Amino acid sequence: MQKKLFIILAVIVVLFIALYFVMDYKNDKAIENTDNPYGTNNLDQATIDQLDDPLYQNIILPDELEKKLDNKEDVVVYFFSPTCVHCQNTTPYLVPIADELGVDMKKFNLLEFENGWNTYGIEATPTLVYYEDGKEVDRITGSQSEEMFRAFFNEYVVK
């Protein structure tokens, strides 16, 4: 009886190990077959799942954002997390509004770049921030109506 139990447990362990390697291989292929803007293959699964999603393109990396702010550029940044339910609900209508109005909205992934929470004073996601001449002018935090986002873009960005 103990021998059968040992064999069953060994088979289960081997299956779990095989599953791990299959998932790891699948993720590596997903990263290889997409334009990976993050500069690393060590990504959270939720980020990997969004690599091909057209709503989550135009990613800005921390160094690039700092450079823009240091150069006193105007920039609109959407701080999000791939695991945030509110972001998952907001992004599908926010991104099309930005596209429709011609807003170059950069997206900053706080799951991958956790220092962004403190660096930019982000208290919740999603957060949309407008920087003018490298300084924060205004922000919208949390899920908001389409009208609120449209008004924000019209006030600060659309000229």
CSV table of N, CA and C in Angstrom, one decimal:
chain,number,residue,atom,x,y,z
A,1,MET,N,0.8,-1.2,0.0
A,1,MET,CA,0.0,0.0,0.0
A,1,MET,C,0.9,1.3,0.0
A,2,GLN,N,1.9,1.3,0.8
A,2,GLN,CA,2.8,2.4,0.9
A,2,GLN,C,3.5,2.6,-0.4
A,3,LYS,N,3.8,1.6,-1.1
A,3,LYS,CA,4.5,1.7,-2.4
A,3,LYS,C,3.6,2.3,-3.5
A,4,LYS,N,2.3,2.0,-3.5
A,4,LYS,CA,1.4,2.6,-4.4
A,4,LYS,C,1.2,4.1,-4.1
A,5,LEU,N,1.1,4.4,-2.8
A,5,LEU,CA,1.0,5.8,-2.4
A,5,LEU,C,2.2,6.6,-2.9
A,6,PHE,N,3.4,6.0,-2.7
A,6,PHE,CA,4.6,6.7,-3.1
A,6,PHE,C,4.6,6.9,-4.6
A,7,ILE,N,4.2,6.0,-5.4
A,7,ILE,CA,4.2,6.1,-6.8
A,7,ILE,C,3.2,7.2,-7.2
A,8,ILE,N,2.1,7.2,-6.6
A,8,ILE,CA,1.1,8.2,-7.0
A,8,ILE,C,1.6,9.6,-6.6
A,9,LEU,N,2.2,9.8,-5.5
A,9,LEU,CA,2.8,11.1,-5.1
A,9,LEU,C,3.9,11.5,-6.0
A,10,ALA,N,4.7,10.5,-6.4
A,10,ALA,CA,5.8,10.8,-7.4
A,10,ALA,C,5.3,11.3,-8.7
A,11,VAL,N,4.2,10.7,-9.2
A,11,VAL,CA,3.6,11.0,-10.5
A,11,VAL,C,3.0,12.5,-10.4
A,12,ILE,N,2.4,12.8,-9.2
A,12,ILE,CA,1.8,14.1,-9.0
A,12,ILE,C,2.9,15.1,-9.0
A,13,VAL,N,4.0,14.9,-8.3
A,13,VAL,CA,5.1,15.8,-8.3
A,13,VAL,C,5.7,16.0,-9.7
A,14,VAL,N,5.9,15.0,-10.4
A,14,VAL,CA,6.4,15.1,-11.8
A,14,VAL,C,5.5,15.9,-12.7
A,15,LEU,N,4.2,15.7,-12.5
A,15,LEU,CA,3.2,16.5,-13.3
A,15,LEU,C,3.2,18.0,-13.0
A,16,PHE,N,3.4,18.3,-11.7
A,16,PHE,CA,3.5,19.7,-11.3
A,16,PHE,C,4.8,20.3,-11.9
A,17,ILE,N,5.9,19.6,-11.8
A,17,ILE,CA,7.1,20.1,-12.4
A,17,ILE,C,7.0,20.3,-13.9
A,18,ALA,N,6.4,19.3,-14.6
A,18,ALA,CA,6.2,19.5,-16.0
A,18,ALA,C,5.3,20.7,-16.3
A,19,LEU,N,4.2,20.9,-15.5
A,19,LEU,CA,3.3,22.0,-15.7
A,19,LEU,C,4.1,23.3,-15.5
A,20,TYR,N,5.0,23.4,-14.5
A,20,TYR,CA,5.8,24.6,-14.3
A,20,TYR,C,6.6,24.9,-15.6
A,21,PHE,N,7.3,23.9,-16.1
A,21,PHE,CA,8.2,24.1,-17.2
A,21,PHE,C,7.4,24.5,-18.5
A,22,VAL,N,6.2,23.9,-18.7
A,22,VAL,CA,5.3,24.3,-19.8
A,22,VAL,C,4.9,25.7,-19.7
A,23,MET,N,4.4,26.1,-18.5
A,23,MET,CA,4.0,27.5,-18.4
A,23,MET,C,5.2,28.5,-18.5
A,24,ASP,N,6.3,28.1,-18.0
A,24,ASP,CA,7.5,29.0,-18.2
A,24,ASP,C,7.9,29.1,-19.6
A,25,TYR,N,7.8,28.0,-20.4
A,25,TYR,CA,8.1,28.0,-21.8
A,25,TYR,C,7.1,28.9,-22.6
A,26,LYS,N,5.8,28.7,-22.2
A,26,LYS,CA,4.8,29.5,-22.8
A,26,LYS,C,5.0,31.0,-22.6
A,27,ASN,N,5.3,31.4,-21.4
A,27,ASN,CA,5.6,32.8,-21.1
A,27,ASN,C,6.8,33.4,-21.8
A,28,ASP,N,7.9,32.6,-21.9
A,28,ASP,CA,9.0,33.0,-22.6
A,28,ASP,C,8.7,33.2,-24.1
A,29,LYS,N,7.9,32.3,-24.7
A,29,LYS,CA,7.5,32.5,-26.1
A,29,LYS,C,6.6,33.7,-26.3
A,30,ALA,N,5.7,34.0,-25.3
A,30,ALA,CA,4.9,35.1,-25.4
A,30,ALA,C,5.7,36.4,-25.4
A,31,ILE,N,6.7,36.5,-24.5
A,31,ILE,CA,7.5,37.6,-24.4
A,31,ILE,C,8.4,37.8,-25.7
A,32,GLU,N,8.9,36.7,-26.2
A,32,GLU,CA,9.7,36.7,-27.5
A,32,GLU,C,8.9,37.2,-28.7
A,33,ASN,N,7.6,36.8,-28.7
A,33,ASN,CA,6.8,37.1,-29.9
A,33,ASN,C,6.1,38.4,-29.9
A,34,THR,N,6.4,39.2,-28.9
A,34,THR,CA,5.8,40.6,-28.9
A,34,THR,C,6.8,41.6,-28.8
A,35,ASP,N,6.4,42.9,-29.0
A,35,ASP,CA,7.3,44.0,-28.7
A,35,ASP,C,7.2,44.2,-27.2
A,36,ASN,N,8.3,43.9,-26.5
A,36,ASN,CA,8.3,44.0,-25.1
A,36,ASN,C,9.0,45.4,-24.7
A,37,PRO,N,8.2,46.3,-24.3
A,37,PRO,CA,8.7,47.7,-24.0
A,37,PRO,C,9.4,47.8,-22.7
A,38,TYR,N,9.4,46.7,-21.9
A,38,TYR,CA,9.8,46.8,-20.5
A,38,TYR,C,11.4,46.6,-20.3
A,39,GLY,N,12.0,46.1,-21.3
A,39,GLY,CA,13.5,45.9,-21.3
A,39,GLY,C,13.9,44.8,-20.4
A,40,THR,N,13.0,43.9,-20.0
A,40,THR,CA,13.3,42.7,-19.2
A,40,THR,C,12.4,41.6,-19.5
A,41,ASN,N,12.8,40.4,-19.3
A,41,ASN,CA,11.9,39.2,-19.5
A,41,ASN,C,11.3,38.8,-18.2
A,42,ASN,N,11.8,39.4,-17.1
A,42,ASN,CA,11.3,39.1,-15.7
A,42,ASN,C,10.1,39.9,-15.4
A,43,LEU,N,9.0,39.5,-16.0
A,43,LEU,CA,7.7,40.3,-15.8
A,43,LEU,C,6.7,39.5,-15.1
A,44,ASP,N,5.8,40.1,-14.4
A,44,ASP,CA,4.7,39.5,-13.7
A,44,ASP,C,3.7,38.9,-14.8
A,45,GLN,N,3.1,37.9,-14.4
A,45,GLN,CA,2.2,37.2,-15.4
A,45,GLN,C,1.1,38.1,-15.9
A,46,ALA,N,0.6,39.0,-15.1
A,46,ALA,CA,-0.5,39.9,-15.5
A,46,ALA,C,0.1,40.9,-16.5
A,47,THR,N,1.3,41.3,-16.4
A,47,THR,CA,1.9,42.2,-17.5
A,47,THR,C,2.1,41.4,-18.7
A,48,ILE,N,2.6,40.2,-18.6
A,48,ILE,CA,2.8,39.3,-19.8
A,48,ILE,C,1.5,39.2,-20.6
A,49,ASP,N,0.4,39.0,-19.9
A,49,ASP,CA,-0.9,38.9,-20.5
A,49,ASP,C,-1.4,40.1,-21.3
A,50,GLN,N,-0.8,41.3,-20.9
A,50,GLN,CA,-1.2,42.5,-21.6
A,50,GLN,C,-0.2,43.0,-22.7
A,51,LEU,N,0.8,42.3,-22.9
A,51,LEU,CA,1.8,42.7,-23.9
A,51,LEU,C,1.3,43.0,-25.3
A,52,ASP,N,0.3,42.1,-25.7
A,52,ASP,CA,-0.3,42.3,-27.0
A,52,ASP,C,-1.6,43.1,-27.0
A,53,ASP,N,-2.0,43.5,-25.9
A,53,ASP,CA,-3.3,44.2,-25.8
A,53,ASP,C,-3.1,45.7,-26.3
A,54,PRO,N,-3.9,46.1,-27.3
A,54,PRO,CA,-3.7,47.4,-27.9
A,54,PRO,C,-4.0,48.5,-26.9
A,55,LEU,N,-4.8,48.2,-25.8
A,55,LEU,CA,-5.1,49.2,-24.8
A,55,LEU,C,-3.9,49.5,-23.9
A,56,TYR,N,-2.9,48.6,-23.9
A,56,TYR,CA,-1.8,48.8,-23.0
A,56,TYR,C,-0.5,48.9,-23.7
A,57,GLN,N,-0.5,49.7,-24.8
A,57,GLN,CA,0.7,50.1,-25.5
A,57,GLN,C,1.1,51.5,-25.1
A,58,ASN,N,2.2,52.0,-25.6
A,58,ASN,CA,2.7,53.4,-25.3
A,58,ASN,C,3.1,53.4,-23.8
A,59,ILE,N,3.8,52.4,-23.4
A,59,ILE,CA,4.3,52.2,-22.1
A,59,ILE,C,5.5,53.2,-21.9
A,60,ILE,N,5.6,53.9,-20.8
A,60,ILE,CA,6.8,54.7,-20.5
A,60,ILE,C,7.5,54.1,-19.3
A,61,LEU,N,8.8,54.0,-19.4
A,61,LEU,CA,9.7,53.5,-18.4
A,61,LEU,C,10.1,54.6,-17.4
A,62,PRO,N,10.4,54.2,-16.2
A,62,PRO,CA,10.7,55.3,-15.2
A,62,PRO,C,11.8,56.2,-15.6
A,63,ASP,N,12.9,55.7,-16.2
A,63,ASP,CA,14.0,56.6,-16.7
A,63,ASP,C,13.5,57.6,-17.8
A,64,GLU,N,12.7,57.1,-18.7
A,64,GLU,CA,12.1,57.9,-19.7
A,64,GLU,C,11.2,59.0,-19.2
A,65,LEU,N,10.4,58.7,-18.2
A,65,LEU,CA,9.5,59.7,-17.6
A,65,LEU,C,10.3,60.7,-16.8
A,66,GLU,N,11.3,60.3,-16.1
A,66,GLU,CA,12.2,61.2,-15.4
A,66,GLU,C,12.9,62.2,-16.3
A,67,LYS,N,13.3,61.7,-17.4
A,67,LYS,CA,14.0,62.5,-18.4
A,67,LYS,C,13.1,63.6,-19.0
A,68,LYS,N,11.8,63.2,-19.3
A,68,LYS,CA,10.8,64.1,-19.8
A,68,LYS,C,10.6,65.2,-18.8
A,69,LEU,N,10.4,64.8,-17.5
A,69,LEU,CA,10.1,65.8,-16.4
A,69,LEU,C,11.3,66.7,-16.2
A,70,ASP,N,12.5,66.1,-16.2
A,70,ASP,CA,13.8,66.9,-16.0
A,70,ASP,C,13.9,67.9,-17.2
A,71,ASN,N,13.5,67.5,-18.4
A,71,ASN,CA,13.6,68.4,-19.6
A,71,ASN,C,12.4,69.4,-19.6
A,72,LYS,N,11.6,69.4,-18.6
A,72,LYS,CA,10.5,70.3,-18.5
A,72,LYS,C,9.5,70.2,-19.6
A,73,GLU,N,9.2,68.9,-20.0
A,73,GLU,CA,8.3,68.6,-21.1
A,73,GLU,C,6.9,68.5,-20.5
A,74,ASP,N,5.9,68.6,-21.3
A,74,ASP,CA,4.5,68.4,-21.0
A,74,ASP,C,4.2,66.9,-21.3
A,75,VAL,N,3.6,66.2,-20.3
A,75,VAL,CA,3.3,64.8,-20.5
A,75,VAL,C,2.1,64.4,-19.7
A,76,VAL,N,1.3,63.5,-20.3
A,76,VAL,CA,0.1,62.9,-19.7
A,76,VAL,C,0.5,61.5,-19.4
A,77,VAL,N,0.4,61.1,-18.1
A,77,VAL,CA,0.7,59.7,-17.7
A,77,VAL,C,-0.4,59.1,-17.0
A,78,TYR,N,-0.7,57.9,-17.4
A,78,TYR,CA,-1.8,57.0,-16.9
A,78,TYR,C,-1.0,56.0,-16.0
A,79,PHE,N,-1.1,56.1,-14.7
A,79,PHE,CA,-0.5,55.1,-13.8
A,79,PHE,C,-1.5,54.0,-13.5
A,80,PHE,N,-1.1,52.8,-13.8
A,80,PHE,CA,-2.1,51.7,-13.7
A,80,PHE,C,-1.3,50.4,-13.2
A,81,SER,N,-2.1,49.4,-12.8
A,81,SER,CA,-1.6,48.1,-12.5
A,81,SER,C,-2.4,47.1,-13.2
A,82,PRO,N,-1.7,46.1,-13.9
A,82,PRO,CA,-2.5,45.1,-14.6
A,82,PRO,C,-3.4,44.3,-13.7
A,83,THR,N,-3.2,44.3,-12.4
A,83,THR,CA,-4.0,43.5,-11.5
A,83,THR,C,-5.1,44.3,-10.9
A,84,CYS,N,-5.2,45.6,-11.2
A,84,CYS,CA,-6.2,46.5,-10.6
A,84,CYS,C,-7.5,46.4,-11.3
A,85,VAL,N,-8.5,46.0,-10.6
A,85,VAL,CA,-9.9,45.8,-11.2
A,85,VAL,C,-10.4,47.2,-11.7
A,86,HIS,N,-10.1,48.2,-11.0
A,86,HIS,CA,-10.6,49.6,-11.5
A,86,HIS,C,-9.9,50.0,-12.8
A,87,CYS,N,-8.6,49.6,-12.9
A,87,CYS,CA,-7.9,49.9,-14.1
A,87,CYS,C,-8.4,49.1,-15.3
A,88,GLN,N,-8.7,47.9,-15.0
A,88,GLN,CA,-9.3,47.0,-16.0
A,88,GLN,C,-10.7,47.5,-16.5
A,89,ASN,N,-11.4,48.2,-15.6
A,89,ASN,CA,-12.7,48.7,-16.0
A,89,ASN,C,-12.5,50.1,-16.7
A,90,THR,N,-11.5,50.9,-16.3
A,90,THR,CA,-11.4,52.2,-16.8
A,90,THR,C,-10.6,52.3,-18.2
A,91,THR,N,-9.6,51.5,-18.3
A,91,THR,CA,-8.8,51.5,-19.5
A,91,THR,C,-9.6,51.4,-20.8
A,92,PRO,N,-10.5,50.5,-20.9
A,92,PRO,CA,-11.3,50.3,-22.2
A,92,PRO,C,-12.0,51.5,-22.7
A,93,TYR,N,-12.3,52.5,-21.8
A,93,TYR,CA,-13.0,53.7,-22.3
A,93,TYR,C,-12.0,54.9,-22.2
A,94,LEU,N,-11.0,54.9,-21.4
A,94,LEU,CA,-10.1,56.0,-21.3
A,94,LEU,C,-9.2,56.1,-22.5
A,95,VAL,N,-8.6,54.9,-22.9
A,95,VAL,CA,-7.7,54.9,-24.0
A,95,VAL,C,-8.3,55.4,-25.3
A,96,PRO,N,-9.5,54.9,-25.6
A,96,PRO,CA,-10.1,55.4,-26.9
A,96,PRO,C,-10.4,56.9,-26.8
A,97,ILE,N,-10.8,57.5,-25.6
A,97,ILE,CA,-11.0,58.9,-25.5
A,97,ILE,C,-9.7,59.6,-25.8
A,98,ALA,N,-8.6,59.2,-25.2
A,98,ALA,CA,-7.3,59.8,-25.5
A,98,ALA,C,-6.9,59.7,-26.9
A,99,ASP,N,-7.1,58.6,-27.5
A,99,ASP,CA,-6.8,58.4,-29.0
A,99,ASP,C,-7.7,59.4,-29.8
A,100,GLU,N,-9.0,59.4,-29.5
A,100,GLU,CA,-9.9,60.3,-30.3
A,100,GLU,C,-9.5,61.7,-30.2
A,101,LEU,N,-9.0,62.2,-29.0
A,101,LEU,CA,-8.7,63.6,-28.9
A,101,LEU,C,-7.2,63.9,-29.2
A,102,GLY,N,-6.5,62.8,-29.7
A,102,GLY,CA,-5.1,63.0,-30.1
A,102,GLY,C,-4.1,63.2,-28.9
A,103,VAL,N,-4.5,62.7,-27.8
A,103,VAL,CA,-3.6,62.8,-26.6
A,103,VAL,C,-2.6,61.7,-26.6
A,104,ASP,N,-1.3,62.1,-26.5
A,104,ASP,CA,-0.3,61.1,-26.3
A,104,ASP,C,-0.1,60.7,-24.9
A,105,MET,N,-1.0,59.8,-24.4
A,105,MET,CA,-1.1,59.4,-23.0
A,105,MET,C,-0.1,58.2,-22.8
A,106,LYS,N,0.9,58.5,-22.0
A,106,LYS,CA,1.9,57.4,-21.7
A,106,LYS,C,1.3,56.6,-20.5
A,107,LYS,N,1.7,55.3,-20.5
A,107,LYS,CA,1.2,54.4,-19.5
A,107,LYS,C,2.3,53.9,-18.7
A,108,PHE,N,2.2,54.0,-17.4
A,108,PHE,CA,3.2,53.6,-16.4
A,108,PHE,C,2.7,52.5,-15.6
A,109,ASN,N,3.3,51.3,-15.7
A,109,ASN,CA,2.9,50.1,-15.0
A,109,ASN,C,3.5,50.0,-13.6
A,110,LEU,N,2.7,50.3,-12.6
A,110,LEU,CA,3.1,50.3,-11.2
A,110,LEU,C,3.3,48.9,-10.7
A,111,LEU,N,2.8,47.9,-11.3
A,111,LEU,CA,3.1,46.5,-10.9
A,111,LEU,C,4.6,46.2,-11.2
A,112,GLU,N,5.1,46.6,-12.3
A,112,GLU,CA,6.5,46.3,-12.7
A,112,GLU,C,7.4,47.4,-12.1
A,113,PHE,N,7.0,48.6,-11.9
A,113,PHE,CA,7.9,49.7,-11.4
A,113,PHE,C,7.2,50.2,-10.1
A,114,GLU,N,7.3,49.5,-9.0
A,114,GLU,CA,6.7,49.8,-7.8
A,114,GLU,C,7.2,51.1,-7.1
A,115,ASN,N,8.4,51.5,-7.5
A,115,ASN,CA,9.0,52.8,-6.9
A,115,ASN,C,8.1,53.9,-7.4
A,116,GLY,N,7.4,53.8,-8.5
A,116,GLY,CA,6.5,54.8,-9.0
A,116,GLY,C,5.5,55.3,-8.0
A,117,TRP,N,5.0,54.4,-7.1
A,117,TRP,CA,4.0,54.7,-6.1
A,117,TRP,C,4.5,55.9,-5.3
A,118,ASN,N,5.8,55.8,-4.7
A,118,ASN,CA,6.3,56.8,-3.9
A,118,ASN,C,6.9,58.0,-4.7
A,119,THR,N,7.5,57.7,-5.8
A,119,THR,CA,8.2,58.7,-6.6
A,119,THR,C,7.2,59.8,-7.1
A,120,TYR,N,6.0,59.3,-7.5
A,120,TYR,CA,5.0,60.2,-8.1
A,120,TYR,C,3.8,60.4,-7.2
A,121,GLY,N,3.9,60.0,-5.9
A,121,GLY,CA,2.8,60.2,-5.0
A,121,GLY,C,1.5,59.5,-5.3
A,122,ILE,N,1.6,58.4,-5.9
A,122,ILE,CA,0.3,57.7,-6.3
A,122,ILE,C,-0.2,57.0,-5.1
A,123,GLU,N,-1.5,57.2,-4.9
A,123,GLU,CA,-2.2,56.7,-3.7
A,123,GLU,C,-3.1,55.5,-4.1
A,124,ALA,N,-3.6,55.5,-5.4
A,124,ALA,CA,-4.5,54.5,-5.8
A,124,ALA,C,-4.4,54.4,-7.4
A,125,THR,N,-4.9,53.3,-7.9
A,125,THR,CA,-4.9,53.2,-9.3
A,125,THR,C,-6.4,53.0,-9.7
A,126,PRO,N,-6.7,53.5,-10.9
A,126,PRO,CA,-5.9,54.2,-11.9
A,126,PRO,C,-5.7,55.7,-11.4
A,127,THR,N,-4.6,56.3,-11.9
A,127,THR,CA,-4.4,57.7,-11.7
A,127,THR,C,-3.9,58.3,-13.0
A,128,LEU,N,-4.5,59.4,-13.4
A,128,LEU,CA,-4.1,60.1,-14.6
A,128,LEU,C,-3.5,61.4,-14.2
A,129,VAL,N,-2.3,61.7,-14.6
A,129,VAL,CA,-1.6,62.9,-14.2
A,129,VAL,C,-1.2,63.7,-15.4
A,130,TYR,N,-1.4,65.0,-15.3
A,130,TYR,CA,-0.9,66.0,-16.4
A,130,TYR,C,0.3,66.8,-15.8
A,131,TYR,N,1.4,66.7,-16.5
A,131,TYR,CA,2.6,67.4,-16.1
A,131,TYR,C,2.8,68.5,-17.2
A,132,GLU,N,3.0,69.7,-16.8
A,132,GLU,CA,3.3,70.8,-17.7
A,132,GLU,C,4.6,71.4,-17.3
A,133,ASP,N,5.5,71.6,-18.2
A,133,ASP,CA,6.9,72.1,-18.0
A,133,ASP,C,7.6,71.2,-16.9
A,134,GLY,N,7.3,69.9,-16.9
A,134,GLY,CA,7.9,69.0,-15.9
A,134,GLY,C,7.3,69.0,-14.5
A,135,LYS,N,6.3,69.8,-14.3
A,135,LYS,CA,5.6,69.9,-13.0
A,135,LYS,C,4.2,69.4,-13.0
A,136,GLU,N,3.8,68.7,-12.0
A,136,GLU,CA,2.4,68.2,-12.0
A,136,GLU,C,1.4,69.4,-11.8
A,137,VAL,N,0.4,69.4,-12.7
A,137,VAL,CA,-0.6,70.4,-12.7
A,137,VAL,C,-1.9,69.9,-12.1
A,138,ASP,N,-2.3,68.7,-12.5
A,138,ASP,CA,-3.5,68.1,-11.9
A,138,ASP,C,-3.5,66.6,-12.1
A,139,ARG,N,-4.4,66.0,-11.4
A,139,ARG,CA,-4.6,64.5,-11.5
A,139,ARG,C,-6.0,64.1,-11.2
A,140,ILE,N,-6.3,62.9,-11.8
A,140,ILE,CA,-7.6,62.3,-11.5
A,140,ILE,C,-7.3,60.9,-10.9
A,141,THR,N,-7.8,60.6,-9.8
A,141,THR,CA,-7.5,59.3,-9.1
A,141,THR,C,-8.8,58.5,-9.1
A,142,GLY,N,-8.7,57.2,-9.4
A,142,GLY,CA,-9.8,56.3,-9.3
A,142,GLY,C,-10.6,56.3,-10.6
A,143,SER,N,-11.6,55.4,-10.6
A,143,SER,CA,-12.5,55.2,-11.7
A,143,SER,C,-13.4,56.5,-11.8
A,144,GLN,N,-13.5,57.1,-13.0
A,144,GLN,CA,-14.3,58.3,-13.2
A,144,GLN,C,-15.1,58.1,-14.4
A,145,SER,N,-16.0,59.0,-14.6
A,145,SER,CA,-16.9,58.9,-15.8
A,145,SER,C,-16.1,59.3,-17.1
A,146,GLU,N,-16.6,58.9,-18.2
A,146,GLU,CA,-16.0,59.3,-19.5
A,146,GLU,C,-16.0,60.8,-19.6
A,147,GLU,N,-17.0,61.5,-19.1
A,147,GLU,CA,-17.1,62.9,-19.2
A,147,GLU,C,-16.0,63.6,-18.4
A,148,MET,N,-15.7,63.0,-17.2
A,148,MET,CA,-14.6,63.6,-16.4
A,148,MET,C,-13.3,63.5,-17.1
A,149,PHE,N,-13.0,62.4,-17.7
A,149,PHE,CA,-11.7,62.2,-18.4
A,149,PHE,C,-11.6,63.1,-19.6
A,150,ARG,N,-12.8,63.2,-20.3
A,150,ARG,CA,-12.8,64.1,-21.5
A,150,ARG,C,-12.6,65.5,-21.1
A,151,ALA,N,-13.2,66.0,-20.0
A,151,ALA,CA,-13.1,67.3,-19.5
A,151,ALA,C,-11.6,67.6,-19.1
A,152,PHE,N,-11.0,66.6,-18.5
A,152,PHE,CA,-9.6,66.7,-18.1
A,152,PHE,C,-8.7,67.0,-19.3
A,153,PHE,N,-8.9,66.1,-20.3
A,153,PHE,CA,-8.0,66.3,-21.5
A,153,PHE,C,-8.3,67.6,-22.2
A,154,ASN,N,-9.6,68.0,-22.3
A,154,ASN,CA,-9.9,69.3,-22.9
A,154,ASN,C,-9.4,70.5,-22.2
A,155,GLU,N,-9.3,70.4,-20.9
A,155,GLU,CA,-8.8,71.5,-20.1
A,155,GLU,C,-7.3,71.6,-20.2
A,156,TYR,N,-6.6,70.5,-20.2
A,156,TYR,CA,-5.1,70.6,-20.1
A,156,TYR,C,-4.4,70.3,-21.4
A,157,VAL,N,-4.9,69.4,-22.2
A,157,VAL,CA,-4.1,68.9,-23.3
A,157,VAL,C,-4.5,69.3,-24.6
A,158,VAL,N,-5.8,69.2,-24.9
A,158,VAL,CA,-6.3,69.5,-26.3
A,158,VAL,C,-6.3,71.0,-26.5
A,159,LYS,N,-5.6,71.4,-27.4
A,159,LYS,CA,-5.5,72.9,-27.7
A,159,LYS,C,-6.2,73.2,-28.9
